[in-house]
Amino acid sequence: MRASILSSPATRALCAACRNEASRTKAGAAFSTTACASKIDSRTPLVPEQCRPRVTTTTSRVTSQRRLFSRSRVCQYSTSTSSENTSTTTQQKPNNPDKPIPRYYALFPSTLPHGPPPSGPFDIDLRALRREFLRLQAASHPDFHHSANQFDNNSSSSPSAEAQLAARRKAEATSSLINSAYKTLSSPLLRAQYLLKELYDIDLAGDESTDYQNGSDPMLLMTVLEAREVIDDAKSEEELVPVREENEERVKASVEKLSEAFAKEDVEAAREECVKLRYWMGIREGCDEWEEGKGFIMHH
């Protein structure tokens, strides 16, 4: 076998160089592994997946809290809105919700938006009432349904004829109701009597016990008898002027007292003043209808 061309010291030197190279290679590999491990440690911990904190749990929890907060705000807004609506509705209701608004007052919402006393005033703007009355009559007057009258005179029984006839009759009923309401509300006496009847079930229009001749109020009796005597003995309308002026002052005072009584819901005071106003209005009519030799006629 051939002997090595390298001497033994050379061989040992070569082996030492190889060993150094190998050790450097291992050291580099170890350094590379350590560096990679450090990079991994700085970014993501090498722990099992089941041990890692779940971000989705936190996210879902935050989302749930946001939804709960949003719902609570919606509920809070809904509750506040509901309370505001309830407050507004309560303010718009009459003081006594058990009593419906009288029908005559409901017919004139523009002139009487607050309804009858005590929520609305007893005094009424008569000019505004007149304007609304004319508008209502123009819209419901039977003359605007004149075409139905032709079918009424004929023997036709077609559905259109019957419908137009029914519309005309409805218009007549509505027009009659509007007339009655306007007549009642435009008179302080009739208005007071109507309110006492509708709100408190007190019928003074047909109560004969309020006649001044019964002597329940001596002062009222004396005032009416004196006015009657002056009207009976008058020879001209000029002699009625003092009676008219005094009586108009009494009418004005009674209307003011009625307004206060209805505003305070003082039923007894409203009843007493309504009885007085009944006779003051009778004296007014007696003066208006005076004729020489005719005498005094008290209207109830």
GROMACS .gro file of C-alpha atoms in nm:
model
  300
    1MET     CA    1   0.000   0.000   0.000
    2ARG     CA    2   0.130   0.341  -0.098
    3ALA     CA    3   0.254   0.562   0.176
    4SER     CA    4   0.083   0.900   0.220
    5ILE     CA    5   0.244   1.182   0.032
    6LEU     CA    6   0.194   1.403   0.338
    7SER     CA    7   0.406   1.378   0.639
    8SER     CA    8   0.256   1.307   0.976
    9PRO     CA    9   0.296   1.665   1.106
   10ALA     CA   10   0.121   1.796   0.798
   11THR     CA   11  -0.160   1.551   0.850
   12ARG     CA   12  -0.203   1.663   1.206
   13ALA     CA   13  -0.201   2.023   1.093
   14LEU     CA   14  -0.467   1.955   0.835
   15CYS     CA   15  -0.683   1.775   1.087
   16ALA     CA   16  -0.648   2.065   1.327
   17ALA     CA   17  -0.760   2.306   1.056
   18CYS     CA   18  -1.060   2.087   0.979
   19ARG     CA   19  -1.151   2.075   1.341
   20ASN     CA   20  -1.133   2.454   1.365
   21GLU     CA   21  -1.350   2.491   1.057
   22ALA     CA   22  -1.599   2.245   1.196
   23SER     CA   23  -1.613   2.423   1.529
   24ARG     CA   24  -1.668   2.756   1.351
   25THR     CA   25  -1.947   2.604   1.145
   26LYS     CA   26  -2.119   2.466   1.455
   27ALA     CA   27  -2.078   2.793   1.634
   28GLY     CA   28  -2.234   2.976   1.340
   29ALA     CA   29  -2.522   2.733   1.330
   30ALA     CA   30  -2.577   2.772   1.702
   31PHE     CA   31  -2.562   3.150   1.670
   32SER     CA   32  -2.812   3.138   1.383
   33THR     CA   33  -3.047   2.919   1.583
   34THR     CA   34  -3.022   3.146   1.886
   35ALA     CA   35  -3.084   3.453   1.676
   36CYS     CA   36  -3.389   3.295   1.516
   37ALA     CA   37  -3.516   3.189   1.854
   38SER     CA   38  -3.468   3.538   1.991
   39LYS     CA   39  -3.654   3.685   1.694
   40ILE     CA   40  -3.939   3.444   1.745
   41ASP     CA   41  -3.947   3.517   2.119
   42SER     CA   42  -3.967   3.889   2.055
   43ARG     CA   43  -4.267   3.848   1.830
   44THR     CA   44  -4.470   3.546   1.929
   45PRO     CA   45  -4.425   3.336   2.244
   46LEU     CA   46  -4.369   2.970   2.176
   47VAL     CA   47  -4.662   2.841   2.379
   48PRO     CA   48  -4.934   2.600   2.280
   49GLU     CA   49  -5.225   2.745   2.091
   50GLN     CA   50  -5.472   2.649   2.361
   51CYS     CA   51  -5.274   2.852   2.616
   52ARG     CA   52  -5.271   3.167   2.409
   53PRO     CA   53  -5.514   3.445   2.511
   54ARG     CA   54  -5.802   3.460   2.269
   55VAL     CA   55  -5.844   3.800   2.114
   56THR     CA   56  -6.184   3.699   1.978
   57THR     CA   57  -6.315   3.658   2.331
   58THR     CA   58  -6.211   4.011   2.421
   59THR     CA   59  -6.347   4.142   2.092
   60SER     CA   60  -6.679   3.967   2.139
   61ARG     CA   61  -6.693   4.093   2.494
   62VAL     CA   62  -6.628   4.451   2.375
   63THR     CA   63  -6.885   4.408   2.098
   64SER     CA   64  -7.137   4.277   2.349
   65GLN     CA   65  -7.070   4.570   2.579
   66ARG     CA   66  -7.109   4.812   2.289
   67ARG     CA   67  -7.440   4.654   2.193
   68LEU     CA   68  -7.559   4.664   2.552
   69PHE     CA   69  -7.457   5.030   2.580
   70SER     CA   70  -7.627   5.107   2.250
   71ARG     CA   71  -7.945   4.930   2.360
   72SER     CA   72  -7.941   5.108   2.693
   73ARG     CA   73  -7.912   5.442   2.511
   74VAL     CA   74  -8.198   5.345   2.279
   75CYS     CA   75  -8.410   5.238   2.575
   76GLN     CA   76  -8.321   5.558   2.758
   77TYR     CA   77  -8.413   5.768   2.453
   78SER     CA   78  -8.732   5.569   2.403
   79THR     CA   79  -8.826   5.613   2.768
   80SER     CA   80  -8.753   5.985   2.764
   81THR     CA   81  -8.943   6.027   2.436
   82SER     CA   82  -9.235   5.831   2.575
   83SER     CA   83  -9.238   6.041   2.890
   84GLU     CA   84  -9.227   6.360   2.683
   85ASN     CA   85  -9.515   6.237   2.467
   86THR     CA   86  -9.710   6.139   2.777
   87SER     CA   87  -9.642   6.482   2.928
   88THR     CA   88  -9.755   6.655   2.608
   89THR     CA   89 -10.067   6.440   2.589
   90THR     CA   90 -10.145   6.511   2.954
   91GLN     CA   91 -10.114   6.886   2.895
   92GLN     CA   92 -10.347   6.872   2.593
   93LYS     CA   93 -10.617   6.678   2.784
   94PRO     CA   94 -10.894   6.867   2.961
   95ASN     CA   95 -10.876   6.896   3.337
   96ASN     CA   96 -11.145   6.633   3.377
   97PRO     CA   97 -11.071   6.347   3.134
   98ASP     CA   98 -11.384   6.156   3.239
   99LYS     CA   99 -11.607   6.419   3.079
  100PRO     CA  100 -11.605   6.435   2.699
  101ILE     CA  101 -11.581   6.768   2.522
  102PRO     CA  102 -11.934   6.904   2.463
  103ARG     CA  103 -12.044   6.852   2.106
  104TYR     CA  104 -12.107   7.219   2.030
  105TYR     CA  105 -11.752   7.313   2.131
  106ALA     CA  106 -11.604   7.034   1.921
  107LEU     CA  107 -11.770   7.178   1.610
  108PHE     CA  108 -11.558   7.496   1.625
  109PRO     CA  109 -11.196   7.384   1.676
  110SER     CA  110 -11.045   7.700   1.527
  111THR     CA  111 -11.235   7.941   1.752
  112LEU     CA  112 -11.241   7.714   2.058
  113PRO     CA  113 -10.915   7.514   2.042
  114HIS     CA  114 -10.903   7.460   2.420
  115GLY     CA  115 -11.263   7.348   2.454
  116PRO     CA  116 -11.500   7.454   2.731
  117PRO     CA  117 -11.411   7.584   3.077
  118PRO     CA  118 -11.209   7.529   3.285
  119SER     CA  119 -10.949   7.437   3.020
  120GLY     CA  120 -11.086   7.704   2.786
  121PRO     CA  121 -11.237   8.047   2.860
  122PHE     CA  122 -11.607   8.110   2.903
  123ASP     CA  123 -11.588   8.425   2.693
  124ILE     CA  124 -11.585   8.367   2.317
  125ASP     CA  125 -11.458   8.579   2.030
  126LEU     CA  126 -11.794   8.622   1.857
  127ARG     CA  127 -11.642   8.751   1.533
  128ALA     CA  128 -11.416   8.447   1.502
  129LEU     CA  129 -11.709   8.223   1.589
  130ARG     CA  130 -11.916   8.387   1.315
  131ARG     CA  131 -11.643   8.339   1.053
  132GLU     CA  132 -11.599   7.972   1.135
  133PHE     CA  133 -11.975   7.924   1.140
  134LEU     CA  134 -12.005   8.062   0.787
  135ARG     CA  135 -11.725   7.835   0.664
  136LEU     CA  136 -11.890   7.530   0.816
  137GLN     CA  137 -12.227   7.621   0.671
  138ALA     CA  138 -12.077   7.675   0.327
  139ALA     CA  139 -11.927   7.327   0.336
  140SER     CA  140 -12.236   7.146   0.466
  141HIS     CA  141 -12.533   7.347   0.341
  142PRO     CA  142 -12.797   7.126   0.173
  143ASP     CA  143 -12.814   7.357  -0.129
  144PHE     CA  144 -12.476   7.221  -0.234
  145HIS     CA  145 -12.643   6.883  -0.272
  146HIS     CA  146 -12.916   7.011  -0.504
  147SER     CA  147 -12.853   6.729  -0.749
  148ALA     CA  148 -12.988   6.483  -0.494
  149ASN     CA  149 -13.318   6.670  -0.490
  150GLN     CA  150 -13.384   6.564  -0.848
  151PHE     CA  151 -13.349   6.201  -0.753
  152ASP     CA  152 -13.575   6.260  -0.453
  153ASN     CA  153 -13.859   6.376  -0.680
  154ASN     CA  154 -13.814   6.084  -0.919
  155SER     CA  155 -13.899   5.723  -0.851
  156SER     CA  156 -13.552   5.605  -0.947
  157SER     CA  157 -13.403   5.356  -0.703
  158SER     CA  158 -13.054   5.334  -0.846
  159PRO     CA  159 -12.769   5.310  -0.593
  160SER     CA  160 -12.631   5.649  -0.702
  161ALA     CA  161 -12.966   5.819  -0.642
  162GLU     CA  162 -13.000   5.665  -0.298
  163ALA     CA  163 -12.645   5.763  -0.209
  164GLN     CA  164 -12.699   6.124  -0.313
  165LEU     CA  165 -13.027   6.139  -0.124
  166ALA     CA  166 -12.855   6.004   0.188
  167ALA     CA  167 -12.579   6.263   0.145
  168ARG     CA  168 -12.834   6.543   0.124
  169ARG     CA  169 -13.014   6.429   0.436
  170LYS     CA  170 -12.684   6.404   0.620
  171ALA     CA  171 -12.596   6.756   0.507
  172GLU     CA  172 -12.931   6.884   0.634
  173ALA     CA  173 -12.873   6.724   0.975
  174THR     CA  174 -12.521   6.865   0.994
  175SER     CA  175 -12.639   7.212   0.894
  176SER     CA  176 -12.910   7.203   1.160
  177LEU     CA  177 -12.659   7.098   1.425
  178ILE     CA  178 -12.419   7.378   1.328
  179ASN     CA  179 -12.702   7.633   1.346
  180SER     CA  180 -12.803   7.518   1.694
  181ALA     CA  181 -12.443   7.521   1.813
  182TYR     CA  182 -12.379   7.871   1.682
  183LYS     CA  183 -12.700   8.007   1.835
  184THR     CA  184 -12.615   7.854   2.173
  185LEU     CA  185 -12.250   7.955   2.188
  186SER     CA  186 -12.306   8.310   2.067
  187SER     CA  187 -12.539   8.384   2.360
  188PRO     CA  188 -12.380   8.407   2.709
  189LEU     CA  189 -12.703   8.286   2.871
  190LEU     CA  190 -12.757   7.988   2.642
  191ARG     CA  191 -12.387   7.906   2.662
  192ALA     CA  192 -12.393   7.903   3.043
  193GLN     CA  193 -12.707   7.689   3.050
  194TYR     CA  194 -12.553   7.450   2.799
  195LEU     CA  195 -12.232   7.413   3.002
  196LEU     CA  196 -12.421   7.351   3.325
  197LYS     CA  197 -12.626   7.082   3.154
  198GLU     CA  198 -12.341   6.913   2.968
  199LEU     CA  199 -12.072   6.931   3.236
  200TYR     CA  200 -12.270   6.915   3.561
  201ASP     CA  201 -12.612   6.779   3.459
  202ILE     CA  202 -12.794   7.091   3.585
  203ASP     CA  203 -13.090   7.185   3.366
  204LEU     CA  204 -13.176   7.551   3.424
  205ALA     CA  205 -13.347   7.604   3.089
  206GLY     CA  206 -13.649   7.402   3.196
  207ASP     CA  207 -13.630   7.465   3.572
  208GLU     CA  208 -13.938   7.658   3.677
  209SER     CA  209 -13.812   7.683   4.034
  210THR     CA  210 -13.582   7.964   3.923
  211ASP     CA  211 -13.878   8.193   3.843
  212TYR     CA  212 -13.831   8.530   4.015
  213GLN     CA  213 -14.194   8.518   4.133
  214ASN     CA  214 -14.106   8.232   4.370
  215GLY     CA  215 -13.927   8.487   4.588
  216SER     CA  216 -13.610   8.282   4.638
  217ASP     CA  217 -13.400   8.597   4.582
  218PRO     CA  218 -13.571   8.915   4.714
  219MET     CA  219 -13.318   9.150   4.551
  220LEU     CA  220 -13.365   8.983   4.215
  221LEU     CA  221 -13.742   9.007   4.258
  222MET     CA  222 -13.730   9.379   4.335
  223THR     CA  223 -13.501   9.458   4.039
  224VAL     CA  224 -13.720   9.270   3.791
  225LEU     CA  225 -14.044   9.425   3.920
  226GLU     CA  226 -13.900   9.778   3.899
  227ALA     CA  227 -13.782   9.725   3.542
  228ARG     CA  228 -14.119   9.580   3.449
  229GLU     CA  229 -14.300   9.881   3.590
  230VAL     CA  230 -14.081  10.127   3.396
  231ILE     CA  231 -14.130   9.939   3.070
  232ASP     CA  232 -14.505   9.911   3.120
  233ASP     CA  233 -14.543  10.282   3.194
  234ALA     CA  234 -14.308  10.407   2.921
  235LYS     CA  235 -14.461  10.634   2.659
  236SER     CA  236 -14.155  10.646   2.434
  237GLU     CA  237 -13.830  10.461   2.381
  238GLU     CA  238 -13.637  10.752   2.531
  239GLU     CA  239 -13.788  10.667   2.868
  240LEU     CA  240 -13.631  10.321   2.841
  241VAL     CA  241 -13.275  10.450   2.806
  242PRO     CA  242 -13.194  10.448   3.182
  243VAL     CA  243 -13.336  10.098   3.216
  244ARG     CA  244 -13.131   9.976   2.921
  245GLU     CA  245 -12.807  10.123   3.052
  246GLU     CA  246 -12.850   9.985   3.403
  247ASN     CA  247 -12.948   9.646   3.270
  248GLU     CA  248 -12.650   9.626   3.035
  249GLU     CA  249 -12.419   9.688   3.330
  250ARG     CA  250 -12.585   9.398   3.511
  251VAL     CA  251 -12.544   9.174   3.206
  252LYS     CA  252 -12.176   9.260   3.180
  253ALA     CA  253 -12.119   9.192   3.551
  254SER     CA  254 -12.299   8.858   3.531
  255VAL     CA  255 -12.092   8.743   3.234
  256GLU     CA  256 -11.771   8.829   3.420
  257LYS     CA  257 -11.887   8.638   3.729
  258LEU     CA  258 -11.985   8.340   3.516
  259SER     CA  259 -11.641   8.339   3.358
  260GLU     CA  260 -11.476   8.332   3.701
  261ALA     CA  261 -11.712   8.065   3.834
  262PHE     CA  262 -11.659   7.828   3.540
  263ALA     CA  263 -11.283   7.881   3.552
  264LYS     CA  264 -11.280   7.782   3.921
  265GLU     CA  265 -11.539   7.508   3.865
  266ASP     CA  266 -11.758   7.675   4.125
  267VAL     CA  267 -12.082   7.511   4.016
  268GLU     CA  268 -12.310   7.677   4.270
  269ALA     CA  269 -12.182   8.026   4.187
  270ALA     CA  270 -12.225   7.956   3.816
  271ARG     CA  271 -12.577   7.832   3.876
  272GLU     CA  272 -12.680   8.139   4.079
  273GLU     CA  273 -12.532   8.383   3.829
  274CYS     CA  274 -12.691   8.200   3.538
  275VAL     CA  275 -13.033   8.245   3.699
  276LYS     CA  276 -12.969   8.620   3.733
  277LEU     CA  277 -12.846   8.652   3.378
  278ARG     CA  278 -13.162   8.482   3.262
  279TYR     CA  279 -13.368   8.775   3.391
  280TRP     CA  280 -13.126   9.044   3.281
  281MET     CA  281 -13.155   8.906   2.929
  282GLY     CA  282 -13.533   8.906   2.970
  283ILE     CA  283 -13.529   9.276   3.057
  284ARG     CA  284 -13.310   9.344   2.753
  285GLU     CA  285 -13.556   9.168   2.525
  286GLY     CA  286 -13.844   9.353   2.689
  287CYS     CA  287 -13.680   9.684   2.603
  288ASP     CA  288 -13.598   9.574   2.248
  289GLU     CA  289 -13.954   9.459   2.180
  290TRP     CA  290 -14.123   9.750   2.352
  291GLU     CA  291 -14.430   9.897   2.189
  292GLU     CA  292 -14.652  10.160   2.343
  293GLY     CA  293 -14.941  10.000   2.523
  294LYS     CA  294 -14.810   9.648   2.472
  295GLY     CA  295 -14.668   9.605   2.820
  296PHE     CA  296 -14.372   9.411   2.952
  297ILE     CA  297 -14.323   9.050   2.841
  298MET     CA  298 -14.065   8.845   3.030
  299HIS     CA  299 -13.897   8.582   2.812
  300HIS     CA  300 -13.755   8.275   2.985
   0.00000   0.00000   0.00000
